[in-house]
């Protein structure tokens, strides 16, 4: 794929929208409505609206950066381009964790829905008391993960060509399920009984955004950003595809949530003692069985395989991109970027992702709900660099070709970053602590790699990344000490905790932007893959923001350049 902003063509707007919809409708619709209703009651409807607005704001920042730098798996590379190698590795590590975690969660979804089958062995896959996978259930989920991985291992292109057909099927099944459930009997009293519209308070609504798969469901926007550079007119296609996919996704998810809330028999809701007692391992299938809608049960059982499998095609390929990107920038072994000469797949990278997926399955991946909270928190961390990269590039790369330019970026970028900070806090302790620790593991790894490559000025290399490290520590601390509504110990009272997050986030944003500008002055990001191939190094300099032309940028021991991406580089590509 050519990196020049003006030489990209071929992908239609319709195909790009279908990519977004196909990624949005994975396993999220199978469990999201049931999980959100259990946490927030009827007010779960608002959680979907908040989640769509949040992801829409994030997506628009990535639309500007992604259309300018159409790098496969580019979300793992933007931090490198904006702040240099160390922050590039930290953000790339976070993105890799978020994307690679999607592989096992889709298999977990399919396994949990097997419990709606009429076989005794299927009933034993999930513990009815804790609603988590049993040992046999974990084994089945692992088998499904390996099966799909093997298919992509040999021929990711074969499955990717069927993307549009799979998307249409995945779209039709939830629509038919909504119509069938509402047609079987719709109880408007469910929206006000058992404690009213928001029986567990507004903090529960915010918690549902990140812990019940709302953010997880809308995360499919990444596919539009990663593949939008191949569109016929990226500047027009990317924002329209993002808005189209997210809007249609929101309509369907609201319909699913409404159908679930209104279809639960009132007597069943009363026996459960309210929405928190409605604990279904396969929410829509179990509800359809309760309502004697056997054809809907069969359709949902089919959809429970089609939806996760279709989404996992992109997940396996995207996760491989993340590993190869980290290998090409020098922080992962170079061997992980090797591509099979015949099948065109990055097999070493895929082996790493398979091992990580298996580790998640046998540790925290005991249920879709449990893993969705951790994955959503990891996704929020991976989103942080989007608005910051826009702010940095506006200062340091004014001549960068931008097929799409975010309007009112000076206002929207810090607001979007603050929204992301709040979403991370809403993920609740201890998930925030787990994901923070998992992300910060990259810090000593980065230091070790730099030291082994002969770097003696570690403070200089880490200077652009301190904001990220301290931001995560600060957020984890607030989460641990904050309101019990968000899992904290209550040392910081409710209301004050959210105020601290919202007020401190813009300070971290402007610190991050200044750190990126300083990194460019020091030459840490290295050559620009767009400007240096079209106009030369001088185009990337602005008055007061760059070193003089005769002053070479200090050499970094870790490769700071972004390797060019070409059509025949052999990486696994998802084609439509």
XYZ file of C-alpha atoms in Angstrom:
576
model
C 0.000 0.000 0.000
C 1.460 3.291 -1.041
C 1.974 5.707 1.784
C 1.401 8.816 -0.276
C -1.814 10.525 0.588
C -2.906 10.942 -2.952
C -2.326 7.475 -4.344
C -4.985 5.281 -2.781
C -7.954 3.868 -4.629
C -10.130 0.852 -5.112
C -12.269 0.341 -1.984
C -15.828 1.586 -2.415
C -17.700 3.529 0.230
C -20.272 0.741 0.503
C -17.540 -1.860 1.045
C -15.930 0.326 3.715
C -19.257 0.710 5.539
C -19.775 -3.051 5.341
C -16.337 -3.569 6.871
C -17.324 -1.343 9.794
C -20.711 -2.985 10.293
C -19.198 -6.453 10.015
C -16.690 -5.641 12.733
C -19.240 -3.937 14.995
C -21.575 -6.946 14.930
C -19.363 -9.551 16.526
C -20.262 -11.148 19.834
C -21.248 -7.822 21.412
C -24.875 -8.041 20.321
C -25.183 -11.572 21.694
C -24.363 -10.544 25.271
C -24.274 -6.751 25.499
C -28.000 -6.139 25.959
C -28.349 -8.779 28.682
C -25.244 -7.641 30.559
C -26.172 -3.948 30.362
C -29.731 -4.622 31.563
C -28.380 -6.556 34.541
C -26.085 -3.679 35.532
C -28.200 -0.595 34.711
C -31.777 -1.801 34.173
C -33.798 0.064 31.502
C -31.291 2.937 31.697
C -28.938 0.660 29.745
C -30.438 2.363 26.676
C -28.538 5.499 27.638
C -25.311 3.522 27.986
C -25.465 2.647 24.271
C -25.974 6.293 23.312
C -23.079 7.432 25.518
C -20.868 4.670 24.143
C -21.662 5.561 20.528
C -20.914 9.251 21.118
C -17.642 8.410 22.866
C -16.471 6.012 20.160
C -17.607 8.459 17.473
C -15.397 11.178 18.942
C -12.445 8.800 19.133
C -13.089 7.544 15.599
C -13.035 11.040 14.119
C -9.571 11.731 15.530
C -8.308 8.487 14.051
C -9.995 9.373 10.756
C -7.615 12.326 10.352
C -4.499 10.414 11.351
C -5.488 7.202 9.571
C -6.280 8.866 6.251
C -2.909 10.647 6.348
C -0.978 7.501 7.353
C -2.789 4.476 5.842
C -0.512 1.922 7.506
C -1.898 -1.589 8.002
C -2.402 -1.892 11.749
C -1.543 1.788 11.968
C -3.066 2.279 15.414
C 0.016 0.492 16.772
C 2.307 2.933 14.927
C 0.825 6.401 15.458
C 2.466 6.863 18.863
C 5.844 6.211 17.242
C 5.173 8.843 14.591
C 4.016 11.428 17.126
C 6.398 10.902 20.067
C 9.177 8.538 19.081
C 10.170 4.929 19.791
C 9.375 4.575 23.504
C 5.849 5.963 23.464
C 5.354 4.158 20.174
C 6.134 0.893 21.925
C 3.932 1.682 24.948
C 0.905 2.596 22.829
C 1.610 -0.185 20.334
C 1.757 -2.659 23.219
C -1.599 -1.377 24.524
C -3.198 -1.627 21.080
C -1.800 -5.138 20.602
C -3.240 -6.291 23.947
C -6.642 -4.829 23.083
C -6.805 -6.358 19.599
C -5.293 -9.736 20.486
C -7.770 -10.062 23.367
C -10.625 -9.994 20.867
C -9.587 -13.382 19.456
C -10.472 -15.535 22.498
C -13.520 -13.517 23.542
C -15.339 -14.354 20.310
C -14.734 -18.079 20.907
C -15.974 -17.700 24.481
C -19.181 -16.124 23.126
C -19.825 -19.036 20.781
C -19.139 -21.539 23.580
C -21.533 -19.887 26.016
C -24.303 -19.914 23.420
C -23.827 -23.686 23.007
C -25.563 -24.087 26.357
C -28.848 -23.358 24.571
C -28.417 -26.613 22.623
C -30.412 -29.616 23.725
C -27.396 -31.817 24.450
C -26.325 -32.688 27.981
C -22.647 -32.116 27.240
C -23.473 -28.599 25.980
C -25.234 -27.760 29.251
C -22.062 -28.683 31.135
C -19.933 -26.077 29.293
C -21.040 -23.290 31.646
C -21.378 -23.380 35.423
C -25.008 -22.330 36.064
C -24.138 -20.899 39.482
C -21.290 -18.590 38.476
C -22.182 -18.279 34.771
C -18.582 -18.950 33.775
C -16.970 -21.598 31.608
C -16.257 -24.941 33.182
C -13.092 -26.882 32.415
C -14.791 -28.539 29.442
C -16.160 -25.166 28.316
C -12.697 -23.652 28.407
C -11.466 -26.583 26.330
C -14.177 -26.072 23.705
C -13.422 -22.324 23.541
C -9.747 -23.132 23.075
C -10.566 -25.596 20.275
C -12.695 -22.964 18.497
C -9.909 -20.398 18.861
C -7.324 -22.748 17.378
C -9.676 -23.855 14.564
C -10.272 -20.321 13.323
C -6.617 -19.447 13.829
C -5.559 -22.406 11.675
C -7.904 -21.314 8.894
C -6.376 -17.843 8.862
C -2.933 -19.385 9.269
C -3.227 -20.841 5.780
C -5.699 -18.628 3.998
C -6.924 -15.396 5.560
C -7.781 -14.164 2.059
C -10.256 -16.999 1.452
C -12.385 -16.079 4.454
C -11.979 -12.328 3.935
C -13.579 -12.491 0.451
C -16.788 -13.659 2.094
C -16.898 -10.584 4.361
C -19.835 -8.872 2.666
C -21.992 -12.015 2.669
C -21.164 -12.707 6.335
C -21.990 -9.099 7.211
C -25.412 -9.292 5.585
C -26.188 -12.510 7.495
C -24.884 -11.041 10.750
C -27.034 -7.959 10.181
C -30.195 -9.918 9.359
C -30.124 -12.206 12.409
C -30.330 -9.497 15.126
C -32.988 -7.633 13.119
C -35.139 -10.768 12.884
C -34.528 -11.501 16.570
C -35.755 -8.017 17.529
C -38.926 -8.366 15.445
C -39.663 -11.837 16.841
C -39.157 -10.861 20.486
C -41.249 -7.696 20.233
C -43.939 -9.571 18.298
C -44.163 -12.252 20.991
C -45.289 -9.727 23.573
C -43.866 -6.388 24.649
C -44.233 -5.292 28.283
C -43.869 -1.531 28.650
C -44.221 -1.885 32.433
C -40.723 -3.408 32.542
C -39.249 0.035 31.894
C -40.652 1.563 35.105
C -41.227 -1.332 37.494
C -38.599 -2.851 39.771
C -37.064 0.448 40.833
C -37.912 2.690 37.898
C -36.011 3.543 34.725
C -32.626 3.761 36.476
C -32.997 1.366 39.432
C -29.287 1.252 40.260
C -28.463 4.928 39.751
C -26.566 6.816 37.087
C -23.115 5.474 38.060
C -24.405 2.063 36.934
C -25.170 3.539 33.503
C -21.600 4.814 33.167
C -20.217 1.490 34.380
C -22.287 -0.338 31.767
C -20.561 1.664 29.021
C -17.241 -0.072 29.598
C -17.958 -3.239 31.577
C -20.936 -4.619 29.644
C -19.510 -4.650 26.160
C -20.784 -1.282 24.879
C -17.306 0.040 24.078
C -16.364 -3.485 23.056
C -19.248 -3.609 20.551
C -18.453 -0.297 18.862
C -14.731 -1.020 18.687
C -15.254 -2.242 15.110
C -14.595 1.325 13.921
C -10.891 0.403 13.925
C -11.390 -1.690 10.782
C -12.617 1.399 8.897
C -9.582 3.410 10.034
C -7.084 0.649 9.255
C -8.483 -0.112 5.780
C -9.923 3.306 4.866
C -6.672 4.431 3.259
C -7.450 2.090 0.351
C -10.731 3.870 -0.413
C -11.296 5.697 -3.686
C -11.640 9.006 -1.842
C -10.332 8.548 1.741
C -11.134 12.084 2.848
C -14.804 11.556 2.056
C -15.105 7.793 2.539
C -13.536 7.401 6.001
C -15.701 9.895 7.950
C -18.888 8.869 6.074
C -18.168 5.166 6.653
C -17.443 5.789 10.320
C -20.621 7.801 10.855
C -22.665 5.336 8.791
C -21.391 2.204 10.524
C -21.611 3.669 14.033
C -25.082 5.163 13.441
C -26.495 1.949 12.023
C -24.813 0.000 14.812
C -26.367 2.282 17.420
C -29.856 1.860 15.926
C -29.584 -1.942 15.955
C -28.092 -2.099 19.458
C -30.828 0.192 20.807
C -33.405 -2.029 19.143
C -31.822 -5.139 20.666
C -31.704 -3.531 24.105
C -35.322 -2.366 23.851
C -36.481 -5.801 22.688
C -34.661 -7.527 25.539
C -36.007 -5.167 28.195
C -39.572 -5.380 26.948
C -39.644 -9.118 26.265
C -38.700 -10.401 29.711
C -41.941 -11.693 31.269
C -42.914 -9.400 34.176
C -43.459 -12.376 36.487
C -39.946 -13.636 35.667
C -38.533 -10.188 36.421
C -40.383 -10.090 39.746
C -39.164 -13.564 40.747
C -35.601 -12.507 39.974
C -35.956 -9.548 42.353
C -35.168 -6.987 39.669
C -32.835 -6.701 36.714
C -29.726 -7.710 38.648
C -31.297 -11.125 39.156
C -31.903 -11.709 35.431
C -28.705 -13.689 34.869
C -28.810 -15.572 31.553
C -25.748 -17.343 30.162
C -27.058 -16.984 26.568
C -29.312 -13.925 26.953
C -31.302 -13.842 23.704
C -31.378 -17.603 23.162
C -32.469 -18.266 26.752
C -35.131 -15.562 26.477
C -36.380 -17.010 23.160
C -36.609 -20.462 24.763
C -38.572 -18.985 27.628
C -40.991 -17.467 25.115
C -41.208 -20.752 23.135
C -39.711 -19.153 20.005
C -37.863 -22.244 18.850
C -37.044 -20.965 15.358
C -35.487 -17.872 16.925
C -33.392 -20.098 19.200
C -32.070 -22.012 16.186
C -31.348 -18.779 14.328
C -29.481 -17.367 17.313
C -27.485 -20.558 17.705
C -26.425 -20.185 14.081
C -25.682 -16.496 14.574
C -23.589 -17.286 17.649
C -21.085 -18.921 15.291
C -21.408 -16.639 12.265
C -21.032 -13.325 14.119
C -17.927 -14.157 16.210
C -16.258 -16.095 13.366
C -16.798 -13.269 10.890
C -15.364 -10.681 13.262
C -12.435 -12.884 14.190
C -11.222 -12.910 10.583
C -10.291 -9.254 10.972
C -9.129 -9.776 14.572
C -6.572 -12.452 13.655
C -5.196 -10.387 10.770
C -5.172 -7.113 12.769
C -3.427 -8.712 15.744
C -0.754 -10.038 13.380
C -0.266 -6.490 12.059
C 0.263 -5.218 15.595
C 3.024 -7.735 16.307
C 4.779 -7.112 12.988
C 4.612 -3.343 13.565
C 6.261 -3.737 16.978
C 8.876 -6.032 15.453
C 9.637 -3.598 12.649
C 10.194 -0.740 15.104
C 12.760 -2.830 16.989
C 11.061 -3.683 20.287
C 9.916 -7.168 19.341
C 12.294 -9.697 17.753
C 12.648 -9.096 14.020
C 11.806 -12.732 13.343
C 8.208 -12.032 14.379
C 7.765 -9.857 11.280
C 8.637 -12.715 8.924
C 5.995 -13.485 6.293
C 5.401 -16.891 4.725
C 6.494 -16.702 1.060
C 3.570 -18.815 -0.207
C 0.588 -18.017 2.033
C 1.453 -14.393 2.754
C 0.679 -14.655 6.471
C 2.893 -13.442 9.308
C 3.052 -16.848 10.936
C 5.484 -16.067 13.787
C 3.279 -13.118 14.805
C 0.208 -15.352 14.664
C 1.867 -17.908 16.962
C 2.502 -15.156 19.519
C -1.150 -14.120 19.368
C -2.347 -17.695 19.728
C -0.250 -18.115 22.866
C -1.600 -14.863 24.303
C -5.176 -15.913 23.489
C -4.719 -19.255 25.233
C -3.264 -17.492 28.285
C -6.311 -15.219 28.537
C -8.659 -18.163 28.165
C -7.208 -20.104 31.093
C -6.783 -17.072 33.391
C -9.303 -14.194 33.180
C -11.360 -15.509 30.260
C -13.787 -17.648 32.225
C -16.812 -15.829 30.780
C -17.660 -13.275 28.085
C -18.763 -10.762 30.707
C -15.558 -11.083 32.744
C -13.237 -10.730 29.776
C -15.312 -7.980 28.105
C -14.642 -5.614 31.024
C -10.889 -6.137 30.841
C -10.836 -5.915 27.037
C -12.906 -2.714 27.051
C -10.531 -1.059 29.525
C -7.574 -2.080 27.340
C -9.351 -0.638 24.305
C -9.854 2.697 26.048
C -6.118 2.897 26.781
C -5.384 2.087 23.137
C -7.598 5.021 22.082
C -5.618 7.643 24.013
C -3.058 8.385 21.302
C -5.655 9.347 18.648
C -6.607 12.857 19.816
C -3.048 13.487 21.028
C -1.547 12.572 17.644
C -3.921 15.029 15.954
C -2.762 17.789 18.316
C 0.932 16.986 17.823
C 0.756 16.716 14.027
C -1.181 19.984 13.735
C 1.848 21.707 15.313
C 4.719 19.723 13.830
C 3.404 18.666 10.399
C 1.304 21.518 8.976
C 2.115 20.379 5.406
C 1.027 16.791 5.972
C -1.618 15.845 3.355
C -4.846 15.319 5.280
C -7.641 13.813 3.165
C -9.873 14.332 6.197
C -9.393 17.204 8.618
C -11.136 17.093 12.005
C -13.149 20.299 12.510
C -12.647 22.282 15.736
C -9.754 19.994 16.683
C -8.365 22.395 19.297
C -11.564 21.890 21.289
C -12.612 18.362 20.344
C -9.235 16.694 20.934
C -8.827 17.593 24.642
C -12.548 16.918 25.226
C -12.212 13.512 23.556
C -9.164 12.667 25.666
C -11.071 13.669 28.822
C -13.978 11.457 27.735
C -11.538 8.556 27.276
C -10.130 9.162 30.759
C -13.642 9.041 32.225
C -14.408 5.837 30.299
C -11.260 4.255 31.736
C -12.380 5.221 35.238
C -15.876 3.836 34.597
C -14.258 0.475 33.801
C -14.156 -0.024 37.587
C -11.505 -1.242 39.930
C -9.892 -3.814 39.825
C -10.145 -4.014 36.005
C -8.487 -0.600 35.715
C -5.630 -1.817 37.887
C -5.226 -5.048 35.922
C -5.075 -3.296 32.558
C -2.781 -0.551 33.867
C -0.357 -3.150 35.207
C -0.532 -5.128 31.967
C 0.197 -1.976 29.956
C 3.045 -0.763 32.167
C 4.824 -4.109 31.777
C 6.019 -2.567 28.500
C 8.085 0.075 30.363
C 10.864 -2.212 31.688
C 10.799 -4.115 28.394
C 11.409 -0.869 26.504
C 14.261 0.083 28.862
C 15.845 -3.361 28.498
C 15.666 -3.277 24.699
C 17.171 0.216 24.562
C 19.970 -0.766 26.916
C 20.781 -3.882 24.918
C 21.008 -1.772 21.781
C 23.578 0.469 23.407
C 21.437 3.444 24.418
C 22.977 5.235 27.405
C 20.608 8.215 27.574
C 17.458 6.476 28.675
C 15.978 9.632 30.185
C 16.124 11.330 26.784
C 14.363 8.392 25.143
C 11.694 8.187 27.865
C 11.048 11.948 28.049
C 8.134 11.895 25.538
C 6.503 8.959 27.345
C 6.375 10.079 30.988
C 2.947 11.637 30.566
C 1.516 8.241 29.570
C 3.155 6.380 32.453
C 2.061 8.888 35.086
C -1.422 9.188 33.572
C -2.027 5.450 33.939
C -0.661 5.427 37.499
C -2.854 8.426 38.371
C -5.968 6.807 36.890
C -5.331 3.510 38.673
C -4.866 5.369 41.963
C -8.103 7.320 41.544
C -9.892 4.102 40.610
C -8.654 2.280 43.709
C -9.480 5.139 46.084
C -12.641 6.393 44.383
C -16.335 5.790 44.839
C -17.571 2.245 45.584
C -19.981 2.778 42.668
C -16.937 2.255 40.441
C -15.277 -0.432 42.530
C -13.109 1.855 44.681
C -12.619 1.942 48.446
C -14.623 5.142 48.937
C -11.739 7.238 50.272
C -12.477 9.780 47.531
C -16.235 10.469 47.678
C -18.542 10.053 44.705
C -18.758 13.134 42.507
C -15.318 14.340 43.528
C -13.724 11.320 41.844
C -15.319 12.085 38.462
C -14.423 15.777 38.862
C -10.771 14.873 39.478
C -10.696 12.680 36.373
C -12.386 15.286 34.157
C -10.223 18.188 35.400
C -6.884 16.375 35.319
C -7.358 14.820 31.872
C -6.935 18.077 29.872
C -3.723 18.780 31.796
C -2.348 15.397 30.732
C -3.504 16.054 27.159
C -1.611 19.347 26.827
C 1.425 17.803 28.538
C 1.317 14.989 25.964
C 1.078 17.411 23.035
C 4.024 19.476 24.321
C 6.002 16.266 24.820
C 5.324 15.301 21.203
C 6.453 18.691 19.917
C 9.639 18.426 21.985
C 10.219 14.903 20.644
C 10.089 16.214 17.074
C 12.563 18.954 17.919
C 14.900 16.266 19.238
C 14.388 14.148 16.125
C 13.116 11.120 18.062
C 10.252 10.128 15.715
C 12.727 9.883 12.834
C 11.889 10.267 9.122
C 8.278 10.799 8.158
C 6.959 8.023 5.869
C 4.753 10.483 3.932
C 6.501 13.851 3.900
C 10.028 12.530 3.467
C 8.960 10.461 0.436
C 7.121 13.307 -1.259
C 8.738 16.614 -0.262
C 11.881 15.695 1.637
C 12.742 16.278 5.267
C 12.322 20.029 5.076
C 8.573 19.764 4.731
C 8.287 18.416 8.225
C 9.815 21.474 9.843
C 8.054 24.557 11.046
C 9.517 27.641 12.554
C 10.474 27.022 16.138
C 9.405 23.379 16.036
C 12.351 21.646 14.408
C 16.114 21.582 14.331
C 17.873 23.691 11.681
C 18.424 21.988 8.347
C 22.147 21.608 8.960
C 21.676 19.918 12.339
C 21.178 16.195 11.954
C 18.708 14.560 14.284
C 20.372 12.554 17.023
C 20.545 8.905 16.092
C 18.339 6.590 18.068
C 19.500 3.050 18.627
C 16.007 1.718 18.039
C 14.825 2.229 14.500
C 12.570 5.287 14.581
C 11.530 5.133 10.973
C 8.259 3.721 9.823
C 8.977 0.905 7.363
C 7.338 1.544 4.014
C 4.264 -0.488 3.213
C 3.993 -1.856 -0.283
C 1.349 -3.963 -2.036
C 3.665 -6.963 -2.188
C 5.110 -6.827 1.290
C 3.398 -10.113 2.047
C 1.536 -9.088 5.192
C -1.853 -10.674 5.809
C -4.410 -8.316 4.315
C -8.169 -8.415 4.774
C -9.587 -7.751 1.328
C -13.122 -6.947 0.314
